[in-house]
């Protein structure tokens, strides 16, 4: 089989990871792989830019932004004659499968090509440009689509390739602006990308605690009055700064763009606040892809190569539902996307909001609850918040969500200082949650203790009763689960641990930030080896006996080998791996990365493996050991962790207020889901502190 891959339309970080995975997976399955350069422009004309790819042609591109294949907008391809040339060039190159990575325009173009395929073949044979035999051998073209677009604007997928990275760029910028805005008591209006979709503005608004967001999906009748009311409310609460985020495609009800400048004029005129505008522009597109965009695009690329290997079938779009890849009929997704555009143009805004899916709606609700006044009108119930276990980035976003949503619902938040041990000792705090979402670790401290013996559980329950606590939200890892199992009653557990070892959820708060930290560290290690060459790094990562973090970081950093406790290392496998790495070095690889989870059995720890591989390399390479340690646990939380913390905590508060039995509030295939604690605990391997049956299955991929 001959499989070709191209990138088209707007570039998006993560496209390279997808190209790399398609090329390497397809080659490993024994196929010929071609790259088409400059999008459809490389497919039309007399000298098409189609090149045969080797595995090494995609070396060192995983961490690069943009697309190494180039992208262009081709007007020629929009014409039937242009597409006829494309058919001719594809047939001449022997290509039978096409993997297209682009936005809805690129996918529409690809489908057009596929639909007209036979018509063009007949015409090319009639013109003598192809022989009947050639036409017969290429009777169809298989088509697999991946969505590259930073706007997250395609129907049917949780995330488009590049969106998470763009969110990183925006959140970094807004966090930075927030500190200067606070110093000067200023207001900032920040315009972010999103011509037809407000996801970036909304998500960044939730991550950064923006005072107001202006979205294409939500134009208010009186948008000027709305923004002024939001900023007045912030002023009344004593906030020193205000941030307004506006999507570039936001319009008023007359169809006139609501630009950053327009907002600035309104704020300065009505509120007399010094206001600055920042248009982030193409900065949002650039730079190294986030860990999510590397991992998810690699996963999508692997699946694309597997689907293409199966031969021509109905054109399919590979979409994401959380960490899973789902198959969606290609043109259905494109048609639905175009319908959302029509709905926005016709003023049917609710149709557009509904089409964006549950996450968008949850974030809309969170945004209004999180800006709520800190004044509680009448206290109905008393809810306790406590951390259990190690700190994880994103815990502060959970705390902020808890305090604000509980207050917005008219209840009293009680926050334990230093975890359940602190509460037991009478330590509670009234934290100021303003601006804490961007801070790492936890501002209220945590502790590893939880009531475990029957006496402790008895005391603790009596304490909850005497304090008139109506419900408890525990934010933490495996320990939080065990604590909730002991306490029972109206308890909700929000999983927060960088090792993502809690059963009942695809993701835990903090894990995404940690994977980003590992990927950044490995990028640096690789760069450090440029001078020395022929070096293999053995990098020890956290996770203990749960290998999720190592496997995710392995995909995101392009590690050659990943060792975890779940797949015990045998001497046979070790020998095979040594041979594989030696062969890769003989074939020209100069740097290698081996990730080792810190919970593997002692003989297979990073240091020992490094010695062993060096001895067995016969001088091919040198080895170095790097223990990343606690730097994986610190740092500013990533956007994905802030969003996850917000969504899960919001749902956890509803859960405890509903009076339903104790539950873990996790995420499954991108949807928030509460699972009764007993079911979650029955899937827990308590000794190894990991799920018995992990839902978070990542593909294995040897680069
Ligand atoms: P995106 O893929 O990011 O939405 P565009 O809409 O610019 O970006 O599309 C990229 C390219 O895809 C265009 O330059 C054109 O070559 C091709 N294309 C887009 N729409 C069509 C179409 N309806 N028919 C044929 N080709 C199209």
XYZ file of C-alpha atoms and ligand atoms in Angstrom:
730
model
C 0.000 0.000 0.000
C 1.191 3.556 -0.680
C 0.035 6.106 1.853
C 0.487 9.866 1.484
C 0.189 12.510 4.184
C -0.276 16.251 3.780
C -0.937 19.273 5.981
C -3.224 21.981 4.653
C -4.967 25.216 5.627
C -3.810 27.076 8.732
C -0.800 25.516 10.457
C -1.297 24.150 13.947
C 1.199 22.943 16.570
C 0.985 19.171 16.787
C 0.739 18.652 13.029
C 4.354 17.453 13.020
C 3.659 14.897 15.728
C 0.798 13.536 13.620
C 2.920 13.430 10.447
C 5.727 11.671 12.324
C 3.361 9.056 13.720
C 1.686 8.410 10.350
C 5.053 8.001 8.627
C 6.666 5.773 11.238
C 3.628 3.624 11.924
C 2.892 3.066 8.243
C 6.530 2.201 7.506
C 6.594 -0.203 10.447
C 3.557 -1.903 8.907
C 5.462 -2.370 5.673
C 3.858 0.365 3.565
C 5.384 2.952 1.293
C 4.866 6.448 2.672
C 4.894 9.745 0.798
C 4.747 13.331 1.968
C 2.955 15.937 -0.094
C 4.533 19.332 0.554
C 2.757 22.709 0.715
C -0.720 21.248 1.085
C -2.801 20.880 -2.056
C -0.452 23.278 -3.853
C 2.080 20.426 -3.840
C -0.400 18.114 -5.498
C -1.349 20.240 -8.472
C 0.840 21.395 -11.360
C 3.307 19.637 -13.587
C 5.940 19.112 -10.944
C 4.132 17.932 -7.834
C 5.995 18.099 -4.546
C 5.638 14.490 -3.479
C 8.558 12.766 -1.759
C 9.080 9.248 -0.490
C 9.576 9.255 3.268
C 11.985 7.267 5.414
C 11.662 6.952 9.162
C 14.614 9.296 9.687
C 12.936 12.019 7.607
C 10.668 12.705 10.561
C 13.391 12.716 13.216
C 13.542 15.722 15.561
C 10.190 17.200 14.479
C 7.980 16.138 17.399
C 8.825 19.261 19.386
C 8.593 21.714 16.480
C 5.643 24.044 15.981
C 4.029 24.644 12.597
C 4.342 21.941 9.962
C 7.593 20.770 8.410
C 5.682 19.641 5.321
C 4.584 23.227 4.689
C 1.039 24.327 4.121
C -0.527 26.630 1.587
C -3.880 27.736 0.309
C -4.358 26.542 -3.246
C -6.912 28.209 -5.474
C -6.017 25.797 -8.285
C -7.165 22.837 -6.195
C -10.546 24.497 -5.836
C -11.080 24.068 -9.596
C -12.076 20.733 -11.212
C -9.060 20.974 -13.522
C -6.779 21.419 -10.522
C -8.238 18.364 -8.838
C -7.878 16.415 -12.108
C -4.156 17.202 -12.029
C -4.085 16.061 -8.422
C -5.656 12.720 -9.393
C -3.122 12.286 -12.159
C -0.207 13.061 -9.840
C -1.468 10.724 -7.123
C -1.913 7.872 -9.596
C 1.515 8.480 -11.135
C 3.058 8.268 -7.655
C 1.096 5.049 -6.988
C -0.698 6.537 -3.965
C -3.887 4.784 -2.863
C -4.476 6.306 0.568
C -4.483 9.933 1.612
C -4.156 11.239 5.173
C -5.169 14.909 5.241
C -4.424 17.061 8.298
C -6.249 20.379 8.083
C -9.357 22.367 8.867
C -12.876 21.995 7.503
C -11.860 23.608 4.187
C -9.049 21.121 3.629
C -11.261 18.182 4.567
C -14.005 19.409 2.218
C -11.434 19.665 -0.564
C -10.241 16.128 0.095
C -13.753 14.769 0.008
C -14.432 16.608 -3.219
C -11.378 14.929 -4.738
C -12.567 11.529 -3.577
C -16.082 12.038 -4.922
C -14.876 13.135 -8.335
C -12.139 10.494 -8.474
C -13.703 8.221 -11.113
C -14.887 11.079 -13.252
C -11.318 12.440 -13.341
C -9.839 8.992 -14.009
C -12.126 8.538 -17.046
C -11.220 11.961 -18.381
C -7.476 11.372 -17.837
C -7.682 8.056 -19.713
C -9.691 9.692 -22.504
C -7.002 12.424 -22.764
C -4.257 9.820 -22.843
C -2.745 11.185 -19.627
C -3.261 7.833 -17.879
C -3.448 4.314 -19.251
C -6.539 2.155 -18.617
C -4.337 -0.179 -16.542
C -3.198 2.675 -14.322
C -6.794 3.782 -13.883
C -7.881 0.263 -13.057
C -5.159 -0.123 -10.417
C -6.310 3.107 -8.758
C -10.067 2.731 -8.946
C -10.562 4.482 -5.565
C -8.708 6.679 -3.107
C -8.919 6.067 0.629
C -9.275 9.159 2.793
C -8.513 9.689 6.483
C -8.921 13.166 7.975
C -7.327 14.656 11.104
C -8.388 18.099 12.241
C -5.636 20.659 12.536
C -7.027 23.954 13.798
C -6.148 25.972 16.868
C -9.732 27.247 17.222
C -11.302 23.932 18.303
C -14.043 24.686 15.822
C -14.842 21.293 14.331
C -18.012 19.473 15.277
C -17.639 15.980 16.726
C -14.210 16.228 18.338
C -13.262 17.328 21.862
C -10.089 18.958 20.676
C -8.583 19.858 17.362
C -4.825 19.538 16.865
C -3.175 22.763 18.056
C -5.950 24.012 20.319
C -4.281 22.992 23.573
C -1.008 24.656 22.574
C -2.834 27.857 21.631
C -4.491 27.764 25.034
C -1.037 27.473 26.628
C 0.107 30.587 24.742
C -3.014 32.559 25.702
C -2.998 31.518 29.345
C 0.731 32.335 29.636
C 0.072 35.781 28.160
C -2.978 36.527 30.297
C -1.252 35.320 33.504
C 1.592 37.692 32.632
C -0.715 40.612 31.880
C -2.638 39.996 35.086
C 0.396 40.746 37.240
C 1.073 44.062 35.522
C -2.628 44.977 35.408
C -2.834 44.424 39.153
C 0.163 46.660 39.827
C -1.410 49.619 38.037
C -5.120 49.082 38.651
C -5.664 48.715 34.951
C -8.070 46.978 32.722
C -6.840 44.808 29.874
C -8.829 43.745 26.858
C -7.209 40.774 25.165
C -8.255 39.599 21.719
C -7.692 35.911 21.054
C -8.189 33.805 17.930
C -11.477 32.144 17.073
C -13.222 33.512 14.006
C -16.283 31.326 14.338
C -15.745 29.721 17.687
C -15.345 31.193 21.150
C -13.770 28.137 22.753
C -10.304 29.669 23.186
C -11.706 32.856 24.732
C -14.061 30.988 27.044
C -11.541 28.356 28.155
C -8.812 30.950 28.722
C -11.342 33.082 30.616
C -12.072 30.208 32.993
C -8.366 29.339 33.371
C -7.313 32.896 34.161
C -10.358 34.161 36.019
C -11.273 36.787 33.411
C -13.936 39.244 34.528
C -15.761 39.002 31.238
C -15.600 37.051 27.983
C -17.096 38.109 24.655
C -17.890 35.164 22.390
C -19.392 34.743 18.911
C -21.900 32.299 20.444
C -23.162 34.704 23.104
C -23.678 38.229 21.796
C -25.707 40.119 24.416
C -28.448 42.527 23.294
C -26.646 45.141 25.333
C -23.023 44.037 25.134
C -21.771 47.438 26.277
C -23.944 47.357 29.398
C -22.891 43.772 30.103
C -19.163 44.424 30.046
C -19.562 47.541 32.197
C -21.677 45.643 34.732
C -19.054 42.898 34.944
C -16.248 45.370 35.558
C -18.299 47.389 38.080
C -18.900 44.176 40.005
C -15.161 43.502 40.077
C -14.465 47.050 41.246
C -17.060 46.706 43.995
C -15.286 43.559 45.209
C -12.066 45.531 45.470
C -10.296 43.792 42.609
C -7.374 45.872 41.419
C -7.446 44.779 37.830
C -9.849 43.526 35.271
C -9.368 41.297 32.278
C -11.777 41.016 29.373
C -11.205 38.356 26.731
C -12.744 38.754 23.319
C -12.767 36.210 20.506
C -11.742 37.742 17.174
C -15.038 36.628 15.620
C -17.307 38.234 18.239
C -20.034 40.404 16.738
C -22.888 42.461 18.075
C -26.478 41.670 17.174
C -26.164 43.905 14.109
C -23.305 41.825 12.822
C -20.670 44.484 13.604
C -17.385 43.127 15.042
C -16.870 43.730 18.756
C -13.175 44.503 18.614
C -10.746 45.010 21.475
C -10.597 48.703 20.538
C -14.382 49.041 20.724
C -14.396 47.440 24.145
C -11.582 49.725 25.273
C -13.515 52.829 24.204
C -16.642 51.671 26.060
C -14.738 50.853 29.269
C -12.792 54.123 29.261
C -15.880 56.188 28.467
C -18.289 54.556 30.913
C -16.023 53.529 33.782
C -13.048 55.837 33.406
C -10.629 52.948 33.943
C -7.301 53.128 32.158
C -7.582 50.347 29.613
C -5.014 48.643 27.393
C -5.661 46.334 24.492
C -3.555 43.366 23.483
C -4.140 41.439 20.290
C -2.286 38.168 20.704
C -2.426 37.320 16.993
C -0.109 34.728 15.523
C 1.794 34.212 18.768
C -1.062 31.848 19.593
C -0.227 29.600 16.651
C 3.493 29.389 17.171
C 5.983 27.672 19.390
C 6.605 24.174 20.538
C 3.485 22.010 20.851
C 2.142 21.283 24.310
C 2.426 17.771 25.699
C -1.250 17.131 24.961
C -0.828 18.137 21.330
C 2.165 15.844 21.009
C 0.556 12.859 22.731
C -2.875 13.183 21.166
C -1.554 13.925 17.681
C 0.750 10.919 17.934
C -2.207 8.776 18.971
C -4.264 10.133 16.069
C -1.404 9.623 13.615
C -0.963 6.008 14.689
C -4.674 5.371 14.220
C -4.657 7.150 10.847
C -1.874 4.873 9.606
C -3.735 1.823 10.920
C -6.984 2.855 9.222
C -5.185 3.654 5.968
C -3.469 0.260 6.137
C -6.875 -1.370 5.984
C -7.397 -0.161 2.414
C -10.023 2.217 1.026
C -13.195 2.559 3.026
C -15.689 5.337 3.628
C -13.864 8.602 4.323
C -13.373 8.943 8.027
C -12.495 11.726 10.399
C -10.501 10.706 13.443
C -11.863 12.698 16.359
C -11.041 12.670 20.060
C -13.255 11.869 23.037
C -10.902 12.481 25.943
C -7.912 10.221 25.348
C -9.865 7.954 22.962
C -9.918 8.223 19.204
C -13.355 7.946 17.644
C -14.292 7.502 14.012
C -16.774 10.017 12.605
C -18.038 10.058 9.005
C -15.886 12.797 7.520
C -18.488 14.837 5.699
C -20.983 14.586 8.554
C -18.523 16.401 10.809
C -17.820 19.006 8.146
C -21.537 19.528 7.397
C -22.367 19.923 11.099
C -19.525 22.423 11.461
C -20.848 24.463 8.554
C -24.348 24.331 10.084
C -22.985 25.897 13.276
C -21.498 28.680 11.139
C -24.903 29.202 9.493
C -26.621 29.266 12.889
C -24.250 31.991 14.107
C -24.804 34.037 10.967
C -28.593 33.709 11.301
C -28.603 34.646 14.985
C -29.615 31.153 16.201
C -27.072 31.370 18.986
C -28.425 28.614 21.217
C -28.123 26.134 18.339
C -24.451 27.054 18.092
C -23.892 26.726 21.856
C -25.581 23.307 21.926
C -23.492 22.100 19.011
C -20.297 22.957 20.888
C -20.994 20.113 23.310
C -21.134 19.615 27.086
C -17.691 20.991 27.926
C -18.516 24.343 26.350
C -21.749 24.558 28.320
C -20.051 23.560 31.565
C -17.414 26.227 31.032
C -20.086 28.840 30.357
C -21.763 27.938 33.652
C -18.420 27.894 35.460
C -17.465 31.274 34.085
C -20.520 32.959 35.526
C -20.304 31.125 38.874
C -16.587 31.886 39.228
C -17.055 35.629 38.820
C -19.766 35.624 41.447
C -19.646 37.968 44.367
C -17.960 36.667 47.487
C -20.936 37.684 49.593
C -23.152 34.848 50.739
C -26.759 35.930 51.148
C -28.122 33.162 53.327
C -26.289 30.050 54.407
C -28.195 26.866 53.847
C -25.545 24.133 54.024
C -21.973 23.772 55.193
C -19.592 21.992 52.813
C -16.048 20.957 53.668
C -13.123 21.014 51.212
C -9.898 19.171 51.987
C -6.869 17.876 50.135
C -5.516 14.399 50.724
C -2.014 13.368 49.682
C 0.677 15.061 47.636
C 0.141 18.457 46.010
C -0.781 18.546 42.326
C -0.855 21.537 39.968
C -4.454 22.570 39.422
C -5.533 22.051 43.031
C -5.950 25.817 43.424
C -8.351 25.963 40.489
C -10.357 23.264 42.285
C -10.335 25.303 45.498
C -11.415 28.480 43.708
C -14.220 26.631 41.967
C -15.336 25.086 45.238
C -15.444 28.344 47.182
C -17.149 30.328 44.437
C -19.718 27.722 43.351
C -20.665 26.879 46.930
C -21.147 30.564 47.723
C -22.991 31.219 44.465
C -25.462 28.499 45.481
C -26.002 30.183 48.866
C -24.015 27.742 50.990
C -20.985 28.062 53.237
C -17.595 26.733 52.098
C -15.353 25.469 54.882
C -11.781 24.858 53.783
C -9.399 22.625 55.706
C -5.871 23.879 56.104
C -3.245 21.109 55.715
C -5.719 18.441 54.674
C -7.866 16.202 56.821
C -5.246 16.203 59.575
C -5.596 19.985 59.718
C -9.369 19.799 59.920
C -9.077 17.186 62.639
C -6.918 19.648 64.572
C -9.410 22.442 64.057
C -7.518 24.245 61.280
C -9.835 25.773 58.744
C -9.242 28.866 56.644
C -11.239 31.391 54.668
C -8.938 31.632 51.690
C -8.951 34.547 49.292
C -9.355 32.623 46.054
C -8.893 35.625 43.783
C -6.182 34.915 41.218
C -5.049 31.599 42.709
C -5.779 29.416 39.658
C -2.441 30.256 38.118
C -0.473 29.176 41.195
C 1.153 25.762 41.508
C 0.675 23.295 44.377
C -1.992 24.370 46.883
C -2.415 27.592 48.829
C -4.137 25.791 51.716
C -1.653 22.976 52.177
C -2.220 19.263 52.145
C -1.434 16.251 54.263
C -1.156 12.523 53.642
C -3.207 11.509 56.665
C -6.772 10.266 56.569
C -8.873 8.447 59.161
C -8.160 4.765 58.661
C -8.684 2.821 61.898
C -12.290 2.328 63.087
C -11.556 4.637 66.071
C -10.214 7.406 63.849
C -13.165 7.062 61.498
C -15.538 7.236 64.470
C -13.869 10.379 65.855
C -13.810 11.987 62.475
C -17.484 11.324 61.806
C -18.378 12.795 65.188
C -16.286 15.845 64.351
C -18.128 16.278 61.032
C -21.411 16.023 62.894
C -20.465 18.488 65.613
C -19.271 20.939 62.955
C -22.598 20.430 61.143
C -20.833 19.504 57.894
C -23.421 18.521 55.282
C -21.048 17.294 52.623
C -17.338 16.826 51.881
C -15.312 17.359 48.713
C -11.941 15.631 48.869
C -9.358 16.607 46.274
C -6.424 14.253 46.028
C -5.088 10.959 44.761
C -5.438 7.362 45.784
C -5.508 8.390 49.460
C -8.551 10.618 48.871
C -10.336 7.607 47.456
C -9.466 5.476 50.475
C -10.445 8.277 52.856
C -13.833 8.642 51.164
C -14.268 4.866 51.288
C -13.882 5.030 55.065
C -16.030 8.112 55.628
C -18.881 7.200 53.274
C -21.853 9.580 53.409
C -22.145 12.682 51.198
C -18.553 12.696 49.978
C -17.262 13.397 46.488
C -13.681 12.706 45.465
C -12.063 14.857 42.812
C -8.972 13.022 41.513
C -5.839 15.156 41.719
C -2.487 13.464 41.362
C 0.242 13.794 38.792
C 0.548 10.021 38.441
C -3.056 9.636 37.240
C -3.350 6.386 39.168
C -6.920 6.791 40.450
C -9.444 4.307 39.049
C -12.724 5.576 37.633
C -11.304 8.459 35.631
C -9.348 8.930 32.425
C -7.468 11.879 33.855
C -6.482 13.370 37.208
C -5.752 17.009 37.952
C -2.020 17.696 37.740
C -1.044 14.939 35.356
C -1.123 17.135 32.257
C 1.177 19.709 33.887
C 3.581 16.949 34.903
C 3.659 15.467 31.394
C 4.437 18.957 30.079
C 7.254 19.284 32.615
C 8.767 15.956 31.546
C 8.493 16.786 27.836
C 10.184 20.162 28.396
C 12.957 18.527 30.413
C 13.522 15.862 27.750
C 13.624 18.532 25.007
C 16.425 20.188 26.971
C 18.264 16.936 27.516
C 18.172 16.218 23.808
C 19.555 19.660 23.042
C 22.340 19.196 25.577
C 23.513 16.121 23.701
C 23.981 17.920 20.395
C 27.644 18.534 21.156
C 28.449 15.116 22.566
C 26.262 12.919 20.340
C 25.777 9.189 20.790
C 24.264 9.615 24.191
C 21.300 7.848 25.745
C 19.546 9.447 28.697
C 17.836 7.296 31.294
C 15.225 9.571 32.780
C 13.476 8.559 35.976
C 9.939 9.899 36.235
C 7.341 9.748 38.982
C 4.291 7.530 39.122
C 5.498 4.743 41.375
C 3.851 1.516 40.263
C 1.418 3.259 37.930
C 3.123 3.822 34.612
C 0.647 6.264 33.065
C 2.865 9.317 33.499
C 5.863 7.524 31.993
C 3.871 6.219 29.041
C 2.201 9.560 28.280
C 5.521 11.384 28.585
C 7.099 8.671 26.442
C 4.693 9.457 23.608
C 5.062 13.211 24.108
C 8.844 13.247 24.263
C 9.523 10.629 21.615
C 11.263 8.239 24.005
C 12.766 5.134 22.456
C 11.865 2.960 25.445
C 9.552 3.252 28.450
C 9.805 0.984 31.478
C 6.928 0.705 33.939
C 5.916 -1.701 36.667
C 2.822 -2.837 34.727
C 4.964 -4.475 32.072
C 7.602 -6.302 34.138
C 10.977 -6.308 32.496
C 12.247 -9.770 31.652
C 15.804 -10.568 30.616
C 14.490 -11.584 27.208
C 12.835 -8.215 26.650
C 15.883 -6.399 27.938
C 18.093 -8.179 25.442
C 15.701 -7.329 22.645
C 15.643 -3.656 23.699
C 19.442 -3.489 23.882
C 19.672 -4.879 20.374
C 17.001 -2.456 19.122
C 18.774 0.575 20.568
C 22.156 -0.555 19.219
C 20.626 -1.016 15.787
C 19.035 2.445 15.942
C 22.409 3.982 16.812
C 24.077 2.056 13.983
C 21.413 3.462 11.669
C 22.365 7.026 12.533
C 20.420 7.962 15.665
C 22.584 10.118 17.907
C 20.458 10.682 21.004
C 18.228 8.250 22.825
C 15.691 8.667 25.604
C 14.618 5.903 27.960
C 11.932 6.779 30.510
C 11.824 4.695 33.676
C 8.977 4.949 36.190
C 10.291 5.302 39.736
C 8.269 2.286 40.856
C 9.907 -0.413 38.709
C 11.565 -3.315 40.535
C 15.023 -2.372 41.977
C 17.142 -4.333 39.449
C 15.566 -2.302 36.660
C 15.904 1.216 38.114
C 17.229 3.960 35.844
C 20.821 3.893 37.148
C 21.209 0.157 36.757
C 19.660 0.134 33.306
C 21.998 2.935 32.221
C 25.057 0.898 33.255
C 23.739 -2.211 31.623
C 22.875 -0.572 28.304
C 26.235 1.207 28.186
C 28.112 -2.063 28.724
C 26.049 -3.777 26.069
C 26.428 -0.965 23.554
C 30.008 -1.920 22.708
C 31.048 1.701 22.667
C 28.184 2.848 20.455
C 26.894 5.280 23.039
C 27.428 6.801 26.411
C 24.654 6.945 29.025
C 23.533 9.559 31.528
C 20.964 9.313 34.300
C 18.551 12.124 35.062
C 16.127 11.929 37.969
C 13.454 14.559 37.383
C 12.049 14.200 40.891
C 9.819 16.848 42.376
C 10.095 19.295 39.538
C 7.344 17.167 38.026
C 5.061 18.107 40.897
C 5.563 21.869 40.847
C 4.976 24.671 38.410
C 2.087 26.688 37.107
C -0.849 24.453 36.249
C -1.447 23.854 32.565
C -4.703 25.062 30.981
C -5.962 21.480 30.705
C -5.450 20.944 34.442
C -7.230 24.181 35.316
C -10.156 23.276 33.074
C -10.348 19.747 34.445
C -10.224 21.038 38.033
C -13.013 23.504 37.300
C -15.292 21.002 35.599
C -14.801 18.220 38.133
C -15.146 20.416 41.213
C -18.267 22.063 39.852
C -19.795 18.607 39.386
C -18.529 17.421 42.788
C -20.309 20.294 44.562
C -23.567 19.398 42.775
C -23.052 15.775 43.697
C -22.646 16.346 47.444
C -25.576 18.752 47.439
C -27.751 16.133 45.732
C -27.406 13.817 48.738
C -26.445 10.874 46.534
C -23.995 8.243 47.840
C -20.254 8.830 47.963
C -18.715 9.007 44.507
C -15.629 9.697 42.502
C -16.217 12.561 40.095
C -13.982 11.833 37.148
C -13.874 12.194 33.417
C -14.577 9.493 30.889
C -14.099 10.005 27.164
C -14.241 13.760 27.707
C -17.437 13.755 29.786
C -17.690 14.398 33.494
C -18.974 11.300 35.224
C -19.730 10.438 38.848
C -19.142 6.796 39.752
C -20.269 5.381 43.070
C -17.344 4.815 45.335
C -17.920 1.099 45.790
C -17.608 0.505 42.048
C -14.426 2.585 41.902
C -12.887 0.858 44.913
C -13.590 -2.551 43.441
C -11.373 -1.526 40.501
C -8.510 -0.437 42.770
C -5.301 -2.395 43.189
C -4.617 -1.083 46.683
C -1.120 -2.584 47.008
C 0.113 -1.190 43.717
C -1.990 1.977 44.094
C -3.338 1.897 40.563
C -6.479 0.799 38.743
C -6.936 -2.907 38.146
C -8.356 -2.220 34.711
C -7.066 1.046 33.402
C -9.310 3.029 31.085
C -6.429 5.281 30.288
C -4.850 3.054 27.691
C -2.234 4.776 25.571
C -1.027 3.245 22.347
C 2.452 1.781 22.359
C 4.667 3.323 19.766
C 8.327 2.681 19.160
C 9.705 5.665 17.294
P -8.759 25.100 6.513
O -8.467 23.724 6.018
O -7.858 25.470 7.634
O -10.229 25.300 6.790
P -9.014 26.572 3.987
O -10.481 26.737 4.080
O -8.228 27.742 3.505
O -8.324 26.149 5.356
O -8.732 25.348 3.009
C -7.409 24.946 2.682
C -7.340 24.511 1.236
O -8.263 23.435 1.009
C -7.773 25.583 0.231
O -6.711 26.445 -0.111
C -8.194 24.752 -0.958
O -7.082 24.350 -1.708
C -8.819 23.517 -0.305
N -10.280 23.665 -0.232
C -10.992 24.308 0.711
N -12.327 24.245 0.442
C -12.442 23.547 -0.697
C -13.539 23.131 -1.507
N -14.785 23.426 -1.171
N -13.287 22.420 -2.639
C -12.018 22.110 -2.957
N -10.952 22.472 -2.254
C -11.131 23.181 -1.142
